[in-house]
Amino acid sequence: MERAQGSLSLVNFRHPMQAQASYTKNLWLRIRKHKPAMTSACFIALTCIMALCAYLLAPDHTPHADRQTVEIQSQGPGYQQLFLRVPISDSSSYQGISAYWSGRRATDRWVPIAGYSLKGDSLHIRQWVDENTSIPVAYALKSITGGAAFNPEQHLAKRTYWLGTDLFGRDVLSRVIIGSRVSISVGLVAVVISVSLGLLLGMLAGYYRGWVDALISWLINVSWSIPTLLLVFAFTLALGKGFWQVFVAVGLTMWVNVARLVRGQVMAIREMEYIQAARVLGFSHARIMWKHILPNVSGPLMVVAAGNFATAIMVEAGLSFLGLGVQPPQPSWGGMIREHYPYIMTQHAVLASIPGLAIMLLVLAFNILGNALRDAMDAREQGR
């Protein structure tokens, strides 16, 4: 009987690393059963892929999708237009591999036309002005073809604007795709900055207590008392307007809730028996904090990171809407809303509602995923 009990105890014994692996596996199984969370995770993954491959997916490959054709401004979704491609003399066809990341310079000018005809050495077109107006224009064939024969498939292009065109005649779909880079990037950088800073300060305050806790708690309370948007304004005005300045400004204003959460978790964990045993064994404070305490706060930290990601996207959109975020011509969803919000009550409301819908769906996906993580961890804790 004693041998049987000893064998049973050996069978049930699990190494802490095995217990952690089992916990992670159970957490994944719970989230996988949560269909809204999995749908949200897939949507976030597709958005990230779209942001990475933006210039490969966008119909307009020019930098910032800034090919302007003012004659076709504010057209609705599905609009089609025929263009004559007029070469630009100072353009270069080869622009390096960086063109796949930052776009390719335009090698030709696109002239909207309603029709064309060949007469000798001239190409006569009816240049499209609006739905009821076109003007006759003649081009020397040599200036179009460079001396080669005129090929309609090469020198004419028919484009479909699936989401319409904006006030400057730019492709809305291309700018939405490229604008996703700003939202994903600002969320990622803001989460990295806020989690790193909040984790460090919260860990120090909760572990050492005393004057360290008092000083960090004072800093947290002061930062917490200032409205987030005003703090972002202050950082933006101090750092200047621009792409990277927005990332840093948003990240430096979101560490407070991370620090508060980590501080509370560490204060509870540091009193547990295995932490006391680690101290008795002579482990250093750094090893106890990063090897024994950090894995136990990683779960709640993931939930806060998901929420901070959504908040960062909203803050960046608000800054761009107010003109303090990413500057034109670089597209951002908040900036697109700012450019077209006067048309909300007109037939062109889609110009502002499309980027607004993109912001709403991405923020909703992160919130659903964060809530699912929280519920899965709570259920796991209750099942222990």
CSV table of C-alpha atoms in Angstrom, one decimal:
chain,number,residue,atom,x,y,z
A,1,MET,CA,0.0,0.0,0.0
A,2,GLU,CA,2.8,2.4,0.8
A,3,ARG,CA,4.6,1.5,-2.4
A,4,ALA,CA,1.3,2.2,-4.3
A,5,GLN,CA,0.9,5.6,-2.7
A,6,GLY,CA,4.6,6.5,-3.4
A,7,SER,CA,4.1,5.5,-7.1
A,8,LEU,CA,1.0,7.6,-7.2
A,9,SER,CA,2.7,10.6,-5.8
A,10,LEU,CA,5.5,10.2,-8.4
A,11,VAL,CA,3.0,9.9,-11.2
A,12,ASN,CA,1.2,13.1,-10.2
A,13,PHE,CA,4.3,15.2,-9.6
A,14,ARG,CA,4.8,17.9,-12.3
A,15,HIS,CA,7.7,20.2,-12.8
A,16,PRO,CA,6.8,23.9,-12.7
A,17,MET,CA,7.8,24.2,-16.4
A,18,GLN,CA,5.4,21.4,-17.2
A,19,ALA,CA,2.6,23.1,-15.2
A,20,GLN,CA,3.2,26.3,-17.1
A,21,ALA,CA,3.1,24.5,-20.4
A,22,SER,CA,-0.2,22.8,-19.3
A,23,TYR,CA,-1.6,26.2,-18.3
A,24,THR,CA,-0.7,27.7,-21.7
A,25,LYS,CA,-2.2,24.8,-23.5
A,26,ASN,CA,-5.5,25.0,-21.6
A,27,LEU,CA,-5.6,28.7,-22.1
A,28,TRP,CA,-5.2,28.2,-25.9
A,29,LEU,CA,-8.0,25.6,-25.9
A,30,ARG,CA,-10.4,27.9,-24.2
A,31,ILE,CA,-9.7,30.8,-26.5
A,32,ARG,CA,-9.9,28.5,-29.6
A,33,LYS,CA,-13.5,27.6,-28.5
A,34,HIS,CA,-14.4,31.3,-28.4
A,35,LYS,CA,-15.5,32.0,-31.9
A,36,PRO,CA,-15.7,35.8,-31.7
A,37,ALA,CA,-12.1,35.8,-30.3
A,38,MET,CA,-10.8,33.6,-33.1
A,39,THR,CA,-12.6,35.7,-35.7
A,40,SER,CA,-11.1,38.9,-34.2
A,41,ALA,CA,-7.6,37.3,-34.1
A,42,CYS,CA,-7.9,36.3,-37.8
A,43,PHE,CA,-9.1,39.9,-38.7
A,44,ILE,CA,-6.1,41.4,-36.8
A,45,ALA,CA,-3.7,39.0,-38.5
A,46,LEU,CA,-5.1,39.9,-42.0
A,47,THR,CA,-4.8,43.6,-41.1
A,48,CYS,CA,-1.2,43.1,-40.2
A,49,ILE,CA,-0.5,41.2,-43.4
A,50,MET,CA,-2.2,44.0,-45.3
A,51,ALA,CA,-0.1,46.6,-43.6
A,52,LEU,CA,3.2,44.7,-44.4
A,53,CYS,CA,2.3,44.1,-48.0
A,54,ALA,CA,0.5,47.5,-48.5
A,55,TYR,CA,2.1,48.6,-51.7
A,56,LEU,CA,1.8,45.1,-53.2
A,57,LEU,CA,-1.9,45.0,-52.5
A,58,ALA,CA,-2.9,48.7,-53.2
A,59,PRO,CA,-4.0,49.5,-56.8
A,60,ASP,CA,-2.1,52.8,-56.6
A,61,HIS,CA,1.6,52.0,-56.1
A,62,THR,CA,2.9,55.6,-55.9
A,63,PRO,CA,4.3,56.7,-52.5
A,64,HIS,CA,1.5,57.3,-50.0
A,65,ALA,CA,-1.0,56.5,-52.8
A,66,ASP,CA,-0.9,60.2,-53.8
A,67,ARG,CA,-1.6,60.0,-57.5
A,68,GLN,CA,-4.0,62.9,-57.8
A,69,THR,CA,-6.5,63.3,-60.6
A,70,VAL,CA,-8.7,66.2,-59.6
A,71,GLU,CA,-11.1,65.7,-62.6
A,72,ILE,CA,-12.5,62.6,-61.0
A,73,GLN,CA,-12.7,63.8,-57.4
A,74,SER,CA,-15.4,62.5,-55.0
A,75,GLN,CA,-16.6,59.6,-57.1
A,76,GLY,CA,-18.6,56.8,-55.6
A,77,PRO,CA,-17.5,53.2,-55.1
A,78,GLY,CA,-17.1,51.1,-58.3
A,79,TYR,CA,-16.4,54.2,-60.5
A,80,GLN,CA,-14.5,53.4,-63.7
A,81,GLN,CA,-12.4,55.7,-65.8
A,82,LEU,CA,-10.3,55.4,-69.0
A,83,PHE,CA,-6.9,57.1,-68.8
A,84,LEU,CA,-4.2,58.1,-71.3
A,85,ARG,CA,-0.7,57.4,-69.9
A,86,VAL,CA,1.6,60.3,-70.8
A,87,PRO,CA,5.3,59.5,-69.9
A,88,ILE,CA,7.1,61.8,-67.5
A,89,SER,CA,10.5,62.8,-69.0
A,90,ASP,CA,12.4,62.9,-65.6
A,91,SER,CA,11.1,59.6,-64.3
A,92,SER,CA,13.1,56.3,-63.9
A,93,SER,CA,11.6,52.9,-64.4
A,94,TYR,CA,14.0,51.1,-62.0
A,95,GLN,CA,13.7,52.4,-58.4
A,96,GLY,CA,15.2,49.5,-56.3
A,97,ILE,CA,13.7,47.0,-53.9
A,98,SER,CA,12.7,49.8,-51.5
A,99,ALA,CA,9.9,50.6,-53.9
A,100,TYR,CA,8.1,47.5,-52.6
A,101,TRP,CA,8.1,49.0,-49.1
A,102,SER,CA,7.7,52.7,-49.7
A,103,GLY,CA,6.0,52.8,-53.2
A,104,ARG,CA,7.2,53.4,-56.7
A,105,ARG,CA,7.5,56.9,-58.2
A,106,ALA,CA,5.1,57.6,-61.0
A,107,THR,CA,6.7,57.1,-64.4
A,108,ASP,CA,3.7,58.6,-66.3
A,109,ARG,CA,0.9,61.1,-65.9
A,110,TRP,CA,-2.7,59.7,-66.2
A,111,VAL,CA,-5.0,61.9,-68.2
A,112,PRO,CA,-8.7,61.0,-67.9
A,113,ILE,CA,-10.3,60.7,-71.3
A,114,ALA,CA,-13.7,60.1,-72.8
A,115,GLY,CA,-12.4,58.9,-76.1
A,116,TYR,CA,-9.5,59.0,-78.6
A,117,SER,CA,-8.6,58.8,-82.3
A,118,LEU,CA,-5.4,58.6,-84.4
A,119,LYS,CA,-4.9,61.2,-87.1
A,120,GLY,CA,-1.5,61.0,-88.8
A,121,ASP,CA,1.3,61.7,-86.3
A,122,SER,CA,-1.1,63.0,-83.6
A,123,LEU,CA,-3.3,61.4,-81.0
A,124,HIS,CA,-6.6,63.3,-80.5
A,125,ILE,CA,-8.4,62.8,-77.2
A,126,ARG,CA,-11.4,64.1,-75.5
A,127,GLN,CA,-10.1,65.0,-72.1
A,128,TRP,CA,-12.6,64.2,-69.4
A,129,VAL,CA,-13.5,67.2,-67.2
A,130,ASP,CA,-16.8,66.1,-65.6
A,131,GLU,CA,-19.8,64.0,-66.4
A,132,ASN,CA,-21.1,66.4,-69.0
A,133,THR,CA,-17.9,68.1,-70.2
A,134,SER,CA,-14.9,67.0,-72.2
A,135,ILE,CA,-12.4,69.1,-74.2
A,136,PRO,CA,-10.4,68.2,-77.3
A,137,VAL,CA,-6.6,67.8,-76.8
A,138,ALA,CA,-4.0,66.7,-79.3
A,139,TYR,CA,-0.7,65.0,-78.5
A,140,ALA,CA,2.2,64.2,-80.8
A,141,LEU,CA,2.4,60.4,-81.0
A,142,LYS,CA,6.2,60.6,-80.5
A,143,SER,CA,5.7,62.2,-77.1
A,144,ILE,CA,3.5,59.3,-76.0
A,145,THR,CA,5.2,56.3,-77.6
A,146,GLY,CA,8.8,57.5,-77.8
A,147,GLY,CA,8.9,56.7,-81.5
A,148,ALA,CA,7.3,53.3,-81.2
A,149,ALA,CA,3.9,52.3,-82.6
A,150,PHE,CA,0.9,53.3,-80.6
A,151,ASN,CA,-0.4,50.3,-78.5
A,152,PRO,CA,-3.7,50.9,-76.8
A,153,GLU,CA,-3.0,48.2,-74.2
A,154,GLN,CA,0.2,49.9,-73.3
A,155,HIS,CA,-0.7,53.5,-73.4
A,156,LEU,CA,-4.3,53.4,-72.3
A,157,ALA,CA,-5.5,52.1,-68.9
A,158,LYS,CA,-9.0,51.6,-67.6
A,159,ARG,CA,-9.2,51.7,-63.8
A,160,THR,CA,-11.9,50.7,-61.4
A,161,TYR,CA,-12.0,52.6,-58.1
A,162,TRP,CA,-13.7,50.0,-55.9
A,163,LEU,CA,-14.2,52.4,-52.9
A,164,GLY,CA,-14.3,55.6,-55.0
A,165,THR,CA,-12.0,58.6,-55.1
A,166,ASP,CA,-11.4,61.3,-52.5
A,167,LEU,CA,-11.4,65.2,-52.8
A,168,PHE,CA,-8.1,65.1,-54.8
A,169,GLY,CA,-9.0,62.2,-57.1
A,170,ARG,CA,-6.9,59.6,-55.2
A,171,ASP,CA,-7.9,56.0,-54.9
A,172,VAL,CA,-9.7,55.6,-51.5
A,173,LEU,CA,-9.0,51.8,-51.4
A,174,SER,CA,-5.3,52.3,-51.8
A,175,ARG,CA,-5.1,55.0,-49.1
A,176,VAL,CA,-7.1,52.8,-46.7
A,177,ILE,CA,-4.7,49.9,-47.3
A,178,ILE,CA,-1.6,52.0,-46.8
A,179,GLY,CA,-3.2,53.9,-43.9
A,180,SER,CA,-3.5,50.6,-42.0
A,181,ARG,CA,0.3,50.8,-41.5
A,182,VAL,CA,0.0,53.8,-39.3
A,183,SER,CA,-2.7,52.2,-37.1
A,184,ILE,CA,-0.9,48.9,-36.7
A,185,SER,CA,2.5,50.6,-36.2
A,186,VAL,CA,1.3,53.1,-33.6
A,187,GLY,CA,-0.5,50.4,-31.7
A,188,LEU,CA,2.6,48.1,-31.7
A,189,VAL,CA,5.1,50.8,-30.8
A,190,ALA,CA,2.8,52.2,-28.1
A,191,VAL,CA,2.3,48.8,-26.5
A,192,VAL,CA,6.0,48.1,-26.5
A,193,ILE,CA,6.8,51.4,-24.9
A,194,SER,CA,3.9,51.3,-22.4
A,195,VAL,CA,4.4,47.7,-21.4
A,196,SER,CA,8.2,48.0,-21.0
A,197,LEU,CA,8.0,51.2,-19.0
A,198,GLY,CA,4.9,50.2,-16.9
A,199,LEU,CA,6.3,46.7,-16.3
A,200,LEU,CA,9.7,48.0,-15.0
A,201,LEU,CA,8.2,50.7,-12.7
A,202,GLY,CA,5.4,48.5,-11.5
A,203,MET,CA,7.8,45.6,-10.7
A,204,LEU,CA,10.1,47.9,-8.8
A,205,ALA,CA,7.3,49.5,-6.8
A,206,GLY,CA,5.6,46.3,-5.9
A,207,TYR,CA,8.7,44.3,-5.0
A,208,TYR,CA,10.8,46.9,-3.1
A,209,ARG,CA,8.0,48.9,-1.5
A,210,GLY,CA,9.1,51.6,0.9
A,211,TRP,CA,10.4,54.9,-0.6
A,212,VAL,CA,10.7,53.3,-4.1
A,213,ASP,CA,7.0,52.5,-4.0
A,214,ALA,CA,6.1,55.9,-2.7
A,215,LEU,CA,8.0,57.7,-5.4
A,216,ILE,CA,6.7,55.6,-8.3
A,217,SER,CA,3.1,55.7,-6.9
A,218,TRP,CA,3.4,59.5,-6.7
A,219,LEU,CA,4.5,59.6,-10.4
A,220,ILE,CA,1.6,57.3,-11.3
A,221,ASN,CA,-0.9,59.4,-9.5
A,222,VAL,CA,0.4,62.6,-11.1
A,223,SER,CA,0.3,61.1,-14.6
A,224,TRP,CA,-3.1,59.5,-13.9
A,225,SER,CA,-4.6,62.9,-12.9
A,226,ILE,CA,-3.8,64.4,-16.3
A,227,PRO,CA,-6.3,63.6,-19.2
A,228,THR,CA,-4.6,61.3,-21.7
A,229,LEU,CA,-5.4,63.5,-24.7
A,230,LEU,CA,-3.9,66.6,-23.0
A,231,LEU,CA,-0.8,64.6,-22.2
A,232,VAL,CA,-0.5,63.5,-25.8
A,233,PHE,CA,-0.9,67.1,-26.9
A,234,ALA,CA,1.9,68.1,-24.7
A,235,PHE,CA,4.3,65.4,-25.9
A,236,THR,CA,3.3,66.1,-29.5
A,237,LEU,CA,4.0,69.8,-29.2
A,238,ALA,CA,7.3,69.1,-27.5
A,239,LEU,CA,8.4,66.4,-30.0
A,240,GLY,CA,6.9,68.0,-33.1
A,241,LYS,CA,4.4,66.6,-35.6
A,242,GLY,CA,5.3,63.5,-37.6
A,243,PHE,CA,5.2,59.8,-38.0
A,244,TRP,CA,7.6,58.7,-35.2
A,245,GLN,CA,6.6,61.5,-32.8
A,246,VAL,CA,3.1,60.2,-32.6
A,247,PHE,CA,4.3,56.7,-31.7
A,248,VAL,CA,6.5,58.0,-28.9
A,249,ALA,CA,3.8,60.4,-27.6
A,250,VAL,CA,1.1,57.8,-27.5
A,251,GLY,CA,3.4,55.2,-25.9
A,252,LEU,CA,4.6,57.5,-23.1
A,253,THR,CA,1.0,58.3,-22.0
A,254,MET,CA,-0.2,54.7,-21.7
A,255,TRP,CA,2.2,53.2,-19.2
A,256,VAL,CA,0.2,54.2,-16.1
A,257,ASN,CA,-2.4,51.5,-16.2
A,258,VAL,CA,0.2,48.9,-16.9
A,259,ALA,CA,2.3,50.1,-13.9
A,260,ARG,CA,-0.7,50.1,-11.6
A,261,LEU,CA,-1.7,46.5,-12.6
A,262,VAL,CA,1.8,45.1,-12.3
A,263,ARG,CA,2.4,46.8,-8.9
A,264,GLY,CA,-0.7,45.2,-7.5
A,265,GLN,CA,0.1,41.8,-8.9
A,266,VAL,CA,3.7,41.9,-7.6
A,267,MET,CA,2.7,43.0,-4.1
A,268,ALA,CA,0.4,40.0,-3.8
A,269,ILE,CA,2.9,37.5,-5.4
A,270,ARG,CA,5.9,38.6,-3.4
A,271,GLU,CA,4.3,37.3,-0.2
A,272,MET,CA,3.8,33.8,-1.5
A,273,GLU,CA,5.7,30.8,-0.1
A,274,TYR,CA,7.8,30.0,-3.2
A,275,ILE,CA,9.0,33.6,-3.3
A,276,GLN,CA,10.0,33.4,0.3
A,277,ALA,CA,11.8,30.1,-0.4
A,278,ALA,CA,13.7,31.7,-3.3
A,279,ARG,CA,14.9,34.4,-0.9
A,280,VAL,CA,16.0,31.8,1.6
A,281,LEU,CA,18.0,30.0,-1.1
A,282,GLY,CA,19.9,33.2,-1.7
A,283,PHE,CA,18.5,34.0,-5.2
A,284,SER,CA,19.2,37.6,-6.3
A,285,HIS,CA,16.3,40.1,-6.5
A,286,ALA,CA,16.7,40.4,-10.2
A,287,ARG,CA,16.3,36.6,-10.6
A,288,ILE,CA,13.3,36.5,-8.4
A,289,MET,CA,11.5,39.3,-10.2
A,290,TRP,CA,12.2,38.2,-13.8
A,291,LYS,CA,12.3,34.4,-13.3
A,292,HIS,CA,9.6,33.8,-10.7
A,293,ILE,CA,7.3,36.8,-10.5
A,294,LEU,CA,7.2,38.0,-14.2
A,295,PRO,CA,5.7,34.7,-15.6
A,296,ASN,CA,2.8,35.0,-13.1
A,297,VAL,CA,1.9,38.5,-14.2
A,298,SER,CA,2.3,37.8,-17.9
A,299,GLY,CA,-1.4,36.8,-18.3
A,300,PRO,CA,-3.0,40.0,-17.0
A,301,LEU,CA,-0.3,41.9,-18.9
A,302,MET,CA,-1.5,40.4,-22.2
A,303,VAL,CA,-5.0,41.5,-21.5
A,304,VAL,CA,-3.9,45.1,-20.8
A,305,ALA,CA,-1.6,45.1,-23.9
A,306,ALA,CA,-4.6,44.2,-26.1
A,307,GLY,CA,-6.6,47.0,-24.5
A,308,ASN,CA,-3.7,49.5,-24.9
A,309,PHE,CA,-3.4,48.5,-28.6
A,310,ALA,CA,-7.0,49.5,-29.2
A,311,THR,CA,-6.6,52.7,-27.2
A,312,ALA,CA,-3.5,53.6,-29.1
A,313,ILE,CA,-5.3,53.3,-32.5
A,314,MET,CA,-8.1,55.5,-31.2
A,315,VAL,CA,-5.7,58.1,-29.8
A,316,GLU,CA,-3.7,58.2,-33.1
A,317,ALA,CA,-6.9,58.6,-35.1
A,318,GLY,CA,-8.0,61.5,-32.8
A,319,LEU,CA,-4.6,63.2,-33.2
A,320,SER,CA,-4.7,62.8,-37.0
A,321,PHE,CA,-8.3,64.1,-37.1
A,322,LEU,CA,-7.1,67.2,-35.1
A,323,GLY,CA,-4.1,67.7,-37.4
A,324,LEU,CA,-1.5,66.8,-34.8
A,325,GLY,CA,-0.8,63.3,-36.0
A,326,VAL,CA,0.6,61.9,-39.2
A,327,GLN,CA,1.0,64.7,-41.7
A,328,PRO,CA,-0.2,64.7,-45.4
A,329,PRO,CA,0.3,63.3,-47.9
A,330,GLN,CA,0.9,60.2,-45.8
A,331,PRO,CA,-2.5,58.5,-45.4
A,332,SER,CA,-3.9,57.6,-42.0
A,333,TRP,CA,-7.5,56.6,-41.2
A,334,GLY,CA,-8.0,59.6,-38.8
A,335,GLY,CA,-6.6,62.0,-41.4
A,336,MET,CA,-8.9,60.6,-44.0
A,337,ILE,CA,-11.9,61.3,-41.8
A,338,ARG,CA,-10.6,64.8,-41.2
A,339,GLU,CA,-10.4,65.5,-44.9
A,340,HIS,CA,-13.9,64.3,-45.6
A,341,TYR,CA,-16.0,64.8,-42.5
A,342,PRO,CA,-17.8,67.9,-44.0
A,343,TYR,CA,-19.4,65.5,-46.5
A,344,ILE,CA,-21.1,63.3,-43.9
A,345,MET,CA,-24.5,64.8,-44.6
A,346,THR,CA,-24.0,64.6,-48.4
A,347,GLN,CA,-24.0,61.9,-51.0
A,348,HIS,CA,-20.3,61.5,-50.4
A,349,ALA,CA,-20.5,60.3,-46.8
A,350,VAL,CA,-18.8,57.1,-47.8
A,351,LEU,CA,-15.5,59.0,-48.0
A,352,ALA,CA,-15.4,59.5,-44.2
A,353,SER,CA,-17.4,56.4,-43.2
A,354,ILE,CA,-15.0,53.9,-44.8
A,355,PRO,CA,-11.9,54.8,-42.7
A,356,GLY,CA,-14.2,55.2,-39.7
A,357,LEU,CA,-15.5,51.7,-40.2
A,358,ALA,CA,-12.0,50.4,-40.5
A,359,ILE,CA,-11.0,52.0,-37.1
A,360,MET,CA,-14.2,50.6,-35.5
A,361,LEU,CA,-13.6,47.1,-36.7
A,362,LEU,CA,-9.9,47.0,-35.7
A,363,VAL,CA,-10.6,48.5,-32.2
A,364,LEU,CA,-13.5,46.1,-31.7
A,365,ALA,CA,-11.4,43.1,-32.7
A,366,PHE,CA,-8.7,44.0,-30.1
A,367,ASN,CA,-11.3,44.6,-27.4
A,368,ILE,CA,-13.0,41.2,-28.1
A,369,LEU,CA,-9.7,39.4,-28.1
A,370,GLY,CA,-8.7,41.1,-24.8
A,371,ASN,CA,-12.0,40.2,-23.2
A,372,ALA,CA,-11.6,36.6,-24.3
A,373,LEU,CA,-8.1,36.4,-22.8
A,374,ARG,CA,-9.4,37.8,-19.5
A,375,ASP,CA,-12.4,35.3,-19.4
A,376,ALA,CA,-10.1,32.4,-20.3
A,377,MET,CA,-7.7,33.3,-17.5
A,378,ASP,CA,-10.4,33.8,-15.0
A,379,ALA,CA,-12.0,30.5,-15.9
A,380,ARG,CA,-8.6,28.8,-15.5
A,381,GLU,CA,-8.0,30.4,-12.1
A,382,GLN,CA,-11.4,29.3,-10.9
A,383,GLY,CA,-10.9,25.8,-12.1
A,384,ARG,CA,-7.7,25.4,-10.0
